[in-house]
Coordinates of C-alpha atoms in Angstrom, one line a residue:
Chain A
M1301 CA -0.1 -0.2 0.1
Q1302 CA 1.3 3.5 -1.1
R1303 CA 0.2 5.2 2.2
W1304 CA 3.4 3.7 4.2
S1305 CA 5.8 5.9 2.0
R1306 CA 9.3 5.9 1.8
F1307 CA 8.8 9.3 3.8
N1308 CA 7.2 7.3 6.8
I1309 CA 9.7 4.6 6.8
A1310 CA 12.7 7.3 6.7
S1311 CA 11.3 9.4 9.5
I1312 CA 10.7 6.3 12.0
V1313 CA 14.1 5.2 11.3
L1314 CA 16.0 8.0 11.6
G1315 CA 13.6 9.0 14.7
F1316 CA 14.5 5.2 16.4
A1317 CA 18.1 6.0 15.6
F1318 CA 18.5 9.2 17.3
L1319 CA 16.3 7.7 20.6
Y1320 CA 18.5 4.5 20.4
L1321 CA 22.3 5.4 19.3
P1322 CA 23.3 7.1 22.4
I1323 CA 22.4 4.1 24.5
V1324 CA 23.4 2.0 22.4
L1325 CA 26.9 3.8 22.6
L1326 CA 27.0 4.2 26.5
V1327 CA 26.5 0.2 26.6
I1328 CA 29.1 -0.7 24.2
F1329 CA 31.5 1.7 25.8
S1330 CA 30.9 0.1 29.7
F1331 CA 32.9 -3.0 28.0
N1332 CA 35.9 -1.0 27.0
E1333 CA 39.3 -1.6 27.9
S1334 CA 40.4 1.9 28.1
K1335 CA 39.6 4.6 31.1
L1336 CA 37.8 6.6 28.0
V1337 CA 34.8 6.2 26.8
T1338 CA 35.5 8.3 23.7
V1339 CA 38.2 5.8 22.3
W1340 CA 37.7 1.9 21.8
A1341 CA 40.8 0.0 23.2
G1342 CA 39.4 -3.7 23.2
F1343 CA 36.6 -5.7 24.9
S1344 CA 36.8 -5.6 28.9
T1345 CA 34.6 -6.8 31.9
K1346 CA 37.0 -4.9 34.4
W1347 CA 34.7 -2.2 35.4
Y1348 CA 31.8 -4.6 36.0
V1349 CA 34.3 -6.4 38.3
Q1350 CA 35.3 -3.1 39.6
L1351 CA 31.6 -2.2 40.4
L1352 CA 31.6 -5.2 43.1
H1353 CA 34.0 -3.7 45.0
N1354 CA 32.5 -0.1 45.3
Q1355 CA 30.5 -0.6 48.4
A1356 CA 28.9 2.9 48.2
L1357 CA 27.5 2.0 44.8
L1358 CA 26.2 -1.1 46.2
D1359 CA 24.6 0.3 49.1
A1360 CA 23.3 2.9 47.5
A1361 CA 21.4 0.3 45.0
W1362 CA 20.2 -1.6 48.3
V1363 CA 18.5 1.7 49.3
T1364 CA 16.9 2.3 45.6
V1365 CA 15.6 -1.0 45.7
R1366 CA 13.8 -0.8 49.0
V1367 CA 12.2 2.3 48.5
G1368 CA 11.4 1.3 44.7
L1369 CA 9.4 -1.5 46.0
I1370 CA 7.9 0.1 49.2
S1371 CA 6.9 3.1 47.4
A1372 CA 5.5 1.6 44.0
T1373 CA 3.5 -1.0 46.0
V1374 CA 2.0 2.1 48.1
A1375 CA 1.5 4.1 45.0
T1376 CA -0.2 1.3 43.0
V1377 CA -2.9 1.4 46.3
L1378 CA -3.7 4.9 46.1
G1379 CA -3.3 5.4 42.6
T1380 CA -5.7 2.5 41.9
M1381 CA -8.1 4.1 44.4
A1382 CA -7.9 7.3 42.8
A1383 CA -8.8 6.1 39.4
L1384 CA -11.7 4.6 41.0
A1385 CA -12.6 7.5 42.6
M1386 CA -12.0 9.6 39.3
T1387 CA -14.2 7.2 37.1
R1388 CA -16.5 6.1 39.2
Y1389 CA -17.5 9.1 40.9
T1390 CA -18.1 11.9 38.6
R1391 CA -19.6 14.7 41.0
F1392 CA -18.3 14.8 44.3
R1393 CA -17.4 18.2 46.0
G1394 CA -14.3 19.0 45.0
R1395 CA -13.5 16.5 42.2
M1396 CA -11.8 19.7 40.5
L1397 CA -9.1 19.8 43.0
F1398 CA -8.4 16.0 42.8
S1399 CA -8.1 15.8 38.9
G1400 CA -6.3 18.9 39.4
M1401 CA -3.5 17.1 41.9
I1402 CA -3.5 13.9 39.9
Y1403 CA -2.5 15.6 36.4
A1404 CA -0.6 18.8 38.0
P1405 CA 2.6 16.2 39.6
L1406 CA 2.7 14.8 35.7
V1407 CA 4.2 18.2 34.3
M1408 CA 5.3 19.5 38.0
P1409 CA 9.0 20.4 37.4
E1410 CA 10.8 18.5 39.9
V1411 CA 12.3 21.3 41.8
I1412 CA 9.0 22.6 43.0
T1413 CA 8.0 18.9 44.2
G1414 CA 11.0 18.7 45.5
L1415 CA 11.4 21.9 47.3
S1416 CA 7.7 22.2 48.5
M1417 CA 7.9 18.4 50.4
L1418 CA 11.2 19.0 51.8
L1419 CA 9.7 22.1 53.5
L1420 CA 6.6 20.1 54.8
F1421 CA 9.1 17.3 56.3
V1422 CA 10.9 20.1 58.0
A1423 CA 7.8 21.8 59.1
I1424 CA 6.1 18.7 60.5
G1425 CA 9.5 18.0 62.3
F1426 CA 10.4 14.5 60.2
D1427 CA 14.0 13.5 60.0
R1428 CA 14.9 13.5 56.5
G1429 CA 16.0 10.1 55.6
F1430 CA 14.6 6.9 53.9
W1431 CA 11.1 7.3 55.1
T1432 CA 10.8 10.7 53.9
L1433 CA 12.3 9.7 50.5
T1434 CA 9.6 6.7 50.3
L1435 CA 6.9 8.8 50.8
A1436 CA 8.2 11.8 48.5
H1437 CA 8.2 9.0 46.2
I1438 CA 4.7 7.4 46.4
T1439 CA 3.5 10.7 45.9
F1440 CA 4.6 11.5 42.6
T1441 CA 4.5 8.0 41.3
M1442 CA 0.9 7.6 42.5
C1443 CA -0.4 9.8 39.7
F1444 CA 0.7 8.4 37.2
V1445 CA -0.2 5.0 38.3
A1446 CA -3.6 6.6 38.6
V1447 CA -3.4 7.9 35.0
V1448 CA -2.5 4.5 33.8
V1449 CA -5.1 2.4 35.5
Q1450 CA -7.8 5.5 35.0
S1451 CA -7.5 4.7 31.2
R1452 CA -8.2 1.1 31.4
L1453 CA -10.7 1.9 33.7
L1454 CA -12.2 3.9 31.0
S1455 CA -13.0 1.2 28.8
F1456 CA -14.3 -1.4 31.5
D1457 CA -17.8 -2.9 30.7
R1458 CA -19.5 -1.8 34.2
S1459 CA -22.9 -3.9 33.4
I1460 CA -20.9 -6.8 34.5
E1461 CA -20.1 -5.1 37.9
E1462 CA -23.4 -4.3 38.1
A1463 CA -24.6 -8.0 37.5
A1464 CA -22.5 -8.9 40.4
M1465 CA -24.0 -6.5 42.6
D1466 CA -27.4 -7.7 41.9
L1467 CA -26.5 -11.0 42.7
G1468 CA -25.6 -9.9 46.1
A1469 CA -22.2 -9.3 45.8
T1470 CA -20.7 -6.4 48.5
P1471 CA -19.1 -3.6 46.8
V1472 CA -15.5 -4.6 48.4
A1473 CA -16.2 -8.5 47.1
T1474 CA -17.3 -6.8 43.5
F1475 CA -14.2 -5.0 43.1
L1476 CA -11.7 -8.0 44.1
Q1477 CA -14.0 -10.6 42.1
V1478 CA -14.8 -8.8 39.1
T1479 CA -13.0 -5.6 38.4
L1480 CA -9.6 -5.8 39.7
P1481 CA -8.8 -9.4 37.9
V1482 CA -10.0 -7.5 34.6
I1483 CA -8.1 -4.4 35.1
A1484 CA -5.2 -6.1 36.7
P1485 CA -2.5 -5.5 33.7
A1486 CA -3.3 -2.0 33.6
V1487 CA -2.2 -2.3 37.9
F1488 CA 0.6 -4.4 37.3
S1489 CA 1.7 -2.0 34.6
G1490 CA 0.9 1.2 36.7
W1491 CA 3.1 -0.9 39.5
V1492 CA 6.3 -1.3 37.1
L1493 CA 5.8 2.3 36.1
A1494 CA 5.8 3.7 39.3
F1495 CA 8.9 1.0 40.3
T1496 CA 11.1 2.3 37.1
L1497 CA 10.0 6.2 38.2
S1498 CA 11.1 5.7 41.5
L1499 CA 14.8 3.9 40.9
D1500 CA 15.2 7.0 38.0
D1501 CA 14.3 9.9 40.4
L1502 CA 16.9 12.3 41.0
V1503 CA 16.2 15.3 41.8
I1504 CA 12.9 15.0 44.2
S1505 CA 15.2 12.3 46.2
S1506 CA 18.1 14.8 46.7
F1507 CA 15.1 17.3 48.3
T1508 CA 13.7 14.8 50.4
S1509 CA 16.4 12.3 51.3
G1510 CA 19.0 12.4 54.2
P1511 CA 22.1 11.0 56.0
G1512 CA 22.4 7.4 55.3
A1513 CA 19.6 7.3 52.1
T1514 CA 21.9 7.8 49.3
T1515 CA 19.9 6.4 45.9
L1516 CA 21.6 5.2 43.1
P1517 CA 20.5 8.2 41.3
M1518 CA 22.5 10.3 43.7
R1519 CA 25.2 8.3 44.2
I1520 CA 25.9 8.1 39.8
Y1521 CA 25.4 12.3 39.7
S1522 CA 27.9 12.7 42.2
Q1523 CA 30.1 10.5 40.3
V1524 CA 29.2 11.9 36.6
R1525 CA 30.1 15.6 38.1
L1526 CA 33.5 14.5 38.7
G1527 CA 33.8 13.0 35.1
V1528 CA 32.7 10.3 32.9
T1529 CA 33.8 6.9 33.0
P1530 CA 33.2 3.3 31.8
E1531 CA 32.3 2.4 35.4
I1532 CA 29.1 4.9 35.5
N1533 CA 28.4 3.2 32.2
A1534 CA 28.7 -0.7 33.7
V1535 CA 26.3 0.7 36.2
C1536 CA 24.1 2.0 33.8
T1537 CA 24.0 -0.5 31.4
I1538 CA 23.2 -3.0 34.6
L1539 CA 20.4 -0.7 35.2
I1540 CA 19.2 -0.6 31.4
G1541 CA 19.4 -4.2 31.4
I1542 CA 17.2 -4.7 34.1
V1543 CA 14.5 -2.1 32.7
A1544 CA 14.6 -4.2 29.9
I1545 CA 14.2 -7.7 31.3
G1546 CA 11.1 -5.7 33.5
V1547 CA 9.7 -4.4 29.9
L1548 CA 9.7 -7.5 28.7
I1549 CA 8.3 -9.9 31.3
A1550 CA 5.2 -7.0 31.7
S1551 CA 4.5 -7.0 28.1
V1552 CA 4.6 -10.9 28.2
V1553 CA 2.3 -11.1 30.9
S1554 CA -0.1 -8.6 29.4
R1555 CA -0.3 -9.8 25.9
S1556 CA -0.7 -13.4 27.5
R1557 CA -3.5 -11.8 29.8
E1558 CA -4.9 -10.0 26.5
I1559 CA -5.3 -13.3 24.9
Q1560 CA -6.7 -15.1 27.3
R1561 CA -9.4 -11.9 27.8
I1562 CA -10.4 -12.3 24.3
K1563 CA -11.1 -16.2 24.0
D1564 CA -12.8 -16.3 27.4
E1565 CA -14.8 -13.1 25.9
Q1566 CA -15.4 -15.7 22.6
A1567 CA -16.1 -18.7 25.2
A1568 CA -18.9 -16.3 27.1
F1569 CA -20.6 -15.6 23.6
A1570 CA -20.2 -19.1 22.6
H1571 CA -23.2 -20.2 25.0
Chain B
M411 CA -24.0 -4.6 56.1
S412 CA -24.0 -4.1 52.9
K413 CA -25.1 -0.6 52.3
F414 CA -22.9 0.4 55.3
G415 CA -19.7 -1.6 53.5
S416 CA -20.9 0.0 50.0
A417 CA -20.8 3.6 51.6
L418 CA -18.0 3.0 53.4
F419 CA -16.2 1.5 50.3
N420 CA -17.1 4.6 48.0
R421 CA -16.1 7.0 50.4
L422 CA -12.7 5.4 51.2
V423 CA -12.1 5.1 47.5
I424 CA -11.8 9.1 47.6
I425 CA -11.0 10.2 50.4
I426 CA -7.6 7.9 51.0
P427 CA -6.0 9.1 48.3
Y428 CA -7.6 12.8 48.5
A429 CA -6.4 13.2 51.6
W430 CA -2.9 11.8 50.5
L431 CA -2.5 14.2 47.9
L432 CA -3.7 17.5 50.0
F433 CA -1.3 16.4 52.5
F434 CA 1.9 15.5 50.4
F435 CA 1.1 17.7 47.3
L436 CA -0.8 20.7 47.6
I437 CA -0.6 21.8 51.4
P438 CA 3.4 21.8 51.0
F439 CA 2.6 24.5 48.1
F440 CA 1.6 26.8 50.9
I441 CA 4.3 25.6 53.0
V442 CA 6.6 27.1 50.3
I443 CA 4.7 30.0 50.0
R444 CA 4.8 30.9 53.5
I445 CA 9.1 30.3 54.0
S446 CA 9.0 32.5 50.8
L447 CA 7.9 35.3 53.1
S448 CA 10.1 34.6 56.0
E449 CA 13.7 35.9 56.4
T450 CA 16.8 34.1 56.1
A451 CA 18.3 33.1 59.1
V452 CA 21.4 31.3 60.7
A453 CA 19.9 28.5 62.2
M454 CA 18.3 25.0 61.6
P455 CA 15.5 25.2 60.0
P456 CA 17.2 28.3 58.3
Y457 CA 14.3 30.9 58.2
L458 CA 12.5 32.8 60.9
P459 CA 9.8 32.8 62.1
V460 CA 9.2 29.3 62.5
F461 CA 6.1 28.2 62.5
D462 CA 5.2 27.0 65.9
L463 CA 1.6 24.9 66.4
A464 CA 2.0 25.0 70.3
S465 CA 2.1 28.9 69.9
G466 CA -1.9 29.0 69.0
I467 CA -3.5 31.6 67.1
G468 CA -2.1 34.5 68.8
G469 CA 1.3 33.1 68.0
F470 CA 0.2 32.5 64.2
I471 CA -1.3 36.0 64.0
D472 CA 2.2 37.1 65.2
N473 CA 3.9 35.2 62.7
I474 CA 1.8 36.5 59.8
K475 CA 3.3 40.2 61.1
Q476 CA 7.1 39.2 60.7
F477 CA 6.3 38.3 56.9
S478 CA 8.1 40.5 54.7
I479 CA 8.4 40.4 51.0
D480 CA 11.9 40.9 51.3
N481 CA 12.8 37.9 49.4
Y482 CA 10.7 39.1 46.3
I483 CA 12.1 42.5 45.9
W484 CA 15.9 40.8 46.2
L485 CA 14.8 38.6 43.1
T486 CA 13.4 41.6 41.2
E487 CA 16.8 43.8 42.1
D488 CA 19.0 41.0 41.2
A489 CA 19.1 41.2 37.0
L490 CA 20.2 37.1 37.4
Y491 CA 16.9 36.1 38.4
A492 CA 14.6 37.6 35.7
K493 CA 17.3 36.6 33.1
A494 CA 17.2 32.9 34.3
Y495 CA 13.8 32.9 34.5
G496 CA 13.7 34.3 30.5
S497 CA 16.3 32.3 29.2
S498 CA 14.6 29.2 30.6
L499 CA 10.8 30.1 29.2
W500 CA 13.2 30.6 26.0
I501 CA 15.1 27.4 26.2
A502 CA 12.0 25.1 26.8
A503 CA 10.2 27.6 24.1
V504 CA 12.9 26.3 21.2
S505 CA 13.2 23.0 22.4
T506 CA 9.3 22.0 22.7
F507 CA 9.5 23.4 18.6
L508 CA 12.4 21.2 18.0
T509 CA 10.9 18.2 19.3
L510 CA 7.7 18.6 17.6
L511 CA 9.2 19.1 14.4
I512 CA 11.0 15.8 14.9
A513 CA 8.0 13.9 16.8
Y514 CA 5.8 14.8 14.2
P515 CA 6.8 12.6 11.5
V516 CA 7.8 9.7 13.2
A517 CA 4.4 9.6 14.8
Y518 CA 3.0 10.2 11.3
G519 CA 5.1 7.5 9.7
M520 CA 3.7 5.3 13.1
A521 CA 0.2 6.0 12.5
Q522 CA 0.4 5.3 8.6
A523 CA 2.7 1.8 9.3
P524 CA 0.7 -1.6 8.9
N525 CA -1.5 -2.4 11.4
T526 CA 0.8 -5.2 12.3
I527 CA 3.8 -3.5 13.4
R528 CA 2.3 -0.9 14.8
P529 CA 2.2 -2.0 18.7
T530 CA 6.1 -3.1 17.9
L531 CA 6.7 1.0 17.0
L532 CA 4.7 2.1 20.0
M533 CA 6.9 -0.2 22.6
L534 CA 9.7 0.8 21.0
V535 CA 8.5 4.4 21.6
I536 CA 7.9 3.9 24.9
L537 CA 11.1 2.1 26.3
P538 CA 13.6 4.5 26.3
F539 CA 11.1 6.4 28.6
W540 CA 11.9 3.6 31.4
T541 CA 15.3 3.7 31.1
S542 CA 16.7 6.1 33.5
F543 CA 16.4 9.7 32.6
L544 CA 19.9 10.9 34.1
I545 CA 21.3 7.9 32.1
R546 CA 20.0 9.0 29.0
V547 CA 21.3 12.3 29.6
Y548 CA 24.6 11.4 30.9
A549 CA 24.8 9.0 27.4
W550 CA 25.0 12.2 25.1
I551 CA 28.1 14.1 27.5
A552 CA 30.6 11.0 25.8
I553 CA 28.8 12.2 22.2
L554 CA 29.0 15.7 22.3
K555 CA 32.5 16.1 23.8
P556 CA 35.0 18.1 21.7
E557 CA 36.6 14.7 21.6
G558 CA 33.5 12.8 21.5
L559 CA 31.7 10.4 19.3
F560 CA 30.3 13.0 16.8
N561 CA 32.9 15.5 16.4
Q562 CA 35.2 12.2 15.6
L563 CA 32.4 11.2 13.2
L564 CA 32.3 13.9 11.4
L565 CA 36.1 14.8 11.3
T566 CA 36.4 11.3 10.3
L567 CA 34.0 12.0 7.0
G568 CA 36.2 15.3 6.5
L569 CA 33.0 17.6 7.0
I570 CA 35.1 19.6 9.9
D571 CA 38.7 20.3 10.4
Q572 CA 37.8 21.7 13.7
P573 CA 35.9 19.9 16.3
L574 CA 32.7 21.9 17.2
I575 CA 32.0 23.0 20.8
I576 CA 28.6 21.5 21.4
L577 CA 28.9 20.6 25.0
N578 CA 28.3 23.3 27.7
T579 CA 26.2 25.5 24.8
N580 CA 22.7 26.0 24.9
W581 CA 23.0 23.4 22.0
A582 CA 23.5 20.5 24.0
I583 CA 20.6 21.6 26.1
Y584 CA 18.4 22.1 23.1
I585 CA 19.6 18.2 22.0
G586 CA 19.3 16.9 25.7
I587 CA 15.9 18.7 26.0
V588 CA 14.4 16.9 22.6
Y589 CA 16.0 13.6 23.1
S590 CA 14.7 13.3 26.9
Y591 CA 11.2 14.2 26.5
L592 CA 10.7 13.2 22.5
P593 CA 8.6 9.8 23.7
F594 CA 6.3 12.4 25.5
M595 CA 5.7 14.4 21.9
V596 CA 5.3 11.1 19.9
L597 CA 2.7 9.3 21.8
P598 CA -0.1 11.9 22.2
I599 CA 0.4 12.8 18.8
Y600 CA 0.2 9.4 17.6
S601 CA -2.6 8.6 19.3
S602 CA -4.6 11.7 17.8
L603 CA -3.2 10.8 14.3
E604 CA -4.2 7.0 14.8
K605 CA -8.0 7.7 15.6
M606 CA -8.3 10.1 12.7
D607 CA -10.4 8.7 9.6
H608 CA -8.3 8.7 6.3
S609 CA -11.5 8.8 3.8
L610 CA -11.2 12.6 5.2
T611 CA -7.8 13.0 3.5
E612 CA -8.6 11.0 0.6
A613 CA -11.6 13.1 -0.2
A614 CA -9.5 16.4 0.3
Q615 CA -7.6 14.9 -2.3
D616 CA -10.0 13.6 -4.6
L617 CA -11.3 17.3 -4.2
G618 CA -8.2 18.8 -6.3
C619 CA -5.7 19.3 -2.7
T620 CA -2.0 18.2 -3.3
P621 CA -0.9 15.6 -0.5
I622 CA 0.8 18.2 0.9
R623 CA -1.6 20.7 0.8
A624 CA -4.3 18.1 2.3
F625 CA -1.9 17.5 5.3
W626 CA -1.8 21.1 6.1
R627 CA -5.6 21.7 5.8
V628 CA -6.9 18.4 7.2
T629 CA -4.5 16.1 9.0
F630 CA -2.5 18.4 11.0
P631 CA -5.7 20.6 12.4
L632 CA -7.2 17.2 13.3
S633 CA -4.0 16.4 15.2
M634 CA -4.2 19.5 17.3
P635 CA -5.0 18.1 20.6
G636 CA -2.3 15.9 20.4
V637 CA 0.2 18.2 19.2
V638 CA -1.0 21.0 22.3
A639 CA -0.9 17.7 24.7
G640 CA 2.7 17.1 23.4
C641 CA 3.8 20.7 23.8
M642 CA 2.6 21.0 27.5
L643 CA 4.0 17.5 28.5
V644 CA 7.4 18.7 27.1
F645 CA 6.9 22.6 28.1
I646 CA 6.5 22.7 31.5
P647 CA 9.0 20.4 32.5
A648 CA 11.7 21.8 30.5
V649 CA 11.2 25.1 32.1
G650 CA 12.1 24.1 35.6
E651 CA 14.7 21.4 34.1
F652 CA 17.8 21.0 36.2
V653 CA 19.6 17.8 35.3
I654 CA 20.1 18.9 31.7
P655 CA 21.5 22.0 32.3
D656 CA 23.4 21.2 34.7
L657 CA 25.2 18.0 33.1
L658 CA 24.9 19.4 29.7
G659 CA 24.8 23.1 29.7
G660 CA 28.0 25.7 30.6
S661 CA 28.8 27.9 33.1
E662 CA 27.1 30.5 31.5
T663 CA 23.7 28.8 30.6
L664 CA 21.2 30.3 32.9
M665 CA 17.8 28.4 33.7
I666 CA 15.6 28.2 36.8
G667 CA 15.3 25.0 38.0
K668 CA 19.4 24.8 38.6
T669 CA 19.5 28.7 40.2
L670 CA 17.0 27.3 42.0
W671 CA 19.0 24.3 43.1
N672 CA 22.2 26.5 43.7
E673 CA 20.3 28.8 46.1
F674 CA 19.0 25.7 47.8
N675 CA 21.9 23.6 48.1
A676 CA 25.1 25.7 48.2
N677 CA 23.8 29.3 49.1
R678 CA 21.5 27.2 51.8
D679 CA 18.8 30.3 51.2
W680 CA 15.7 28.2 51.9
P681 CA 13.3 31.3 51.7
V682 CA 15.0 32.7 48.6
S683 CA 15.2 29.5 47.0
A684 CA 11.0 29.3 48.2
A685 CA 10.6 32.8 46.7
V686 CA 12.2 31.6 43.1
A687 CA 10.1 28.4 43.3
T688 CA 6.6 30.2 43.8
I689 CA 7.3 32.8 41.0
L690 CA 7.9 30.0 38.3
L691 CA 4.8 28.1 39.9
L692 CA 3.2 31.2 39.0
I693 CA 4.4 31.0 35.4
L694 CA 3.2 27.6 35.0
V695 CA 0.1 28.3 36.2
V696 CA -1.2 28.7 33.1
P697 CA 0.0 26.5 31.2
I698 CA -0.4 23.7 33.8
M699 CA -4.4 24.4 33.9
F700 CA -4.1 24.4 30.4
F701 CA -3.0 20.9 30.4
Q702 CA -5.3 19.6 32.9
H703 CA -8.5 21.0 31.1
A704 CA -7.3 19.4 27.7
Q705 CA -7.0 16.2 29.9
A706 CA -10.4 16.3 31.3
K707 CA -11.5 17.3 28.2
A708 CA -9.7 13.9 26.3
D709 CA -11.3 11.7 29.4
G710 CA -14.6 12.9 29.0
E711 CA -14.5 12.0 25.3
G712 CA -12.9 8.5 25.9
R713 CA -15.9 7.8 28.1

């Protein structure tokens, strides 16, 4: 067909080359023998070995993973609730404000969010550290979860929920047994998104964390300021690898759920 | 029980996230505004007066009497701040425009792609977004350096005889922003183009429009919601961007996110950084409201 023209293909190829080339180069130079990240001097995995002896980096990685797991989980619960509130209850007092508070954090410059949360923690006398970091991460990631889950809920057929309620299920039971299984892939991708956003964050973390709670991006950032080294490339490559595997698993899970759903629907209509 | 449970469940679903966002997102802004009206002090926390719940309403009124707008006067007196706001808005606007120029053909190409490969293309656009922002910005340092890979390539090809100085200039910031925010622009444009009815452009062409004219008269206007959403998603965070100007920009680059960061971390002047944040928020309130309005409208249509 002529719609998929050469111009279209060229712009996609160039666009994707632009998106992927820097990441590919970064990964390649993490295996560089030389200390320079711009001149290739042969293959080596020595920078990865060196990472294992960098205790500060490993500690930071551990803090980051713990913050990520806790904050993504809480954010998923809160974000799913917020998505339900937004789609199910079209009018309640302060709904405008509520939707404002869901969308604003998506675009709010991180320096503002970070500073304002820090000042809150200082005002209420909450010592900065692991928990303030986690609370801040929950707050900004829950909005992303809410948006992801909300878009799934908008295309959700509510009649099956009504059927469950008519048959005597309580709202909680209806949610757990009918709604949640259907929206589970969206909830799961919301969790993955919240987790990666949390892993990734530098600015909000720098404002809200305290002594003893240095995250990996904060550690990487302070090393980057001193110069570009293959060791940082190696850390970044590992992080990219983890994310790539995570996304792959998430897409396989959601695709198999989708196929299952279509099969179930066909089976239901066949009767 | 059922009726009570039902009402309780409905309420909690609203109240819990609502209260959370009020406490951790909205109230902090008021604290920022309040502290921007305080004086800098050599103490911990480094500002005066310190708000104390124990002092009751009388203490609160005393507090208010001590408020001063000195920090704002300070911001207007030092030309540095006005320049930083101005250049942030300018850099964000230029980068948004460049992002649109690159993202539109990509989104258009994706929307024209055969149905079978569209999900894969979509996945490929989203994937970089999942890798760390910091890492993606960092990757450009090695490319843009004077002895970096981009200059090596151009020198080898014989296009230049002297390495180009790109890193630590505004051009590096443009590249950094375009690169980091590209998926945010591609996705909304793609989703509005994908929904479009192709018979409309065909009709325009049947009626004698050239393909280019048909694009500008039909396709582009219909994709405007996506263009607007994409521009907002890039422009608003880019104005307050910190990581990109800090790592790719030079010493003469002024961006307000960096100014705020330095004011806070290096000078430890909390009230002034709170004032900087308040004004930034005031500047961004209009585009943010605009973005929310567009989002709410899109949700309404999806319903």
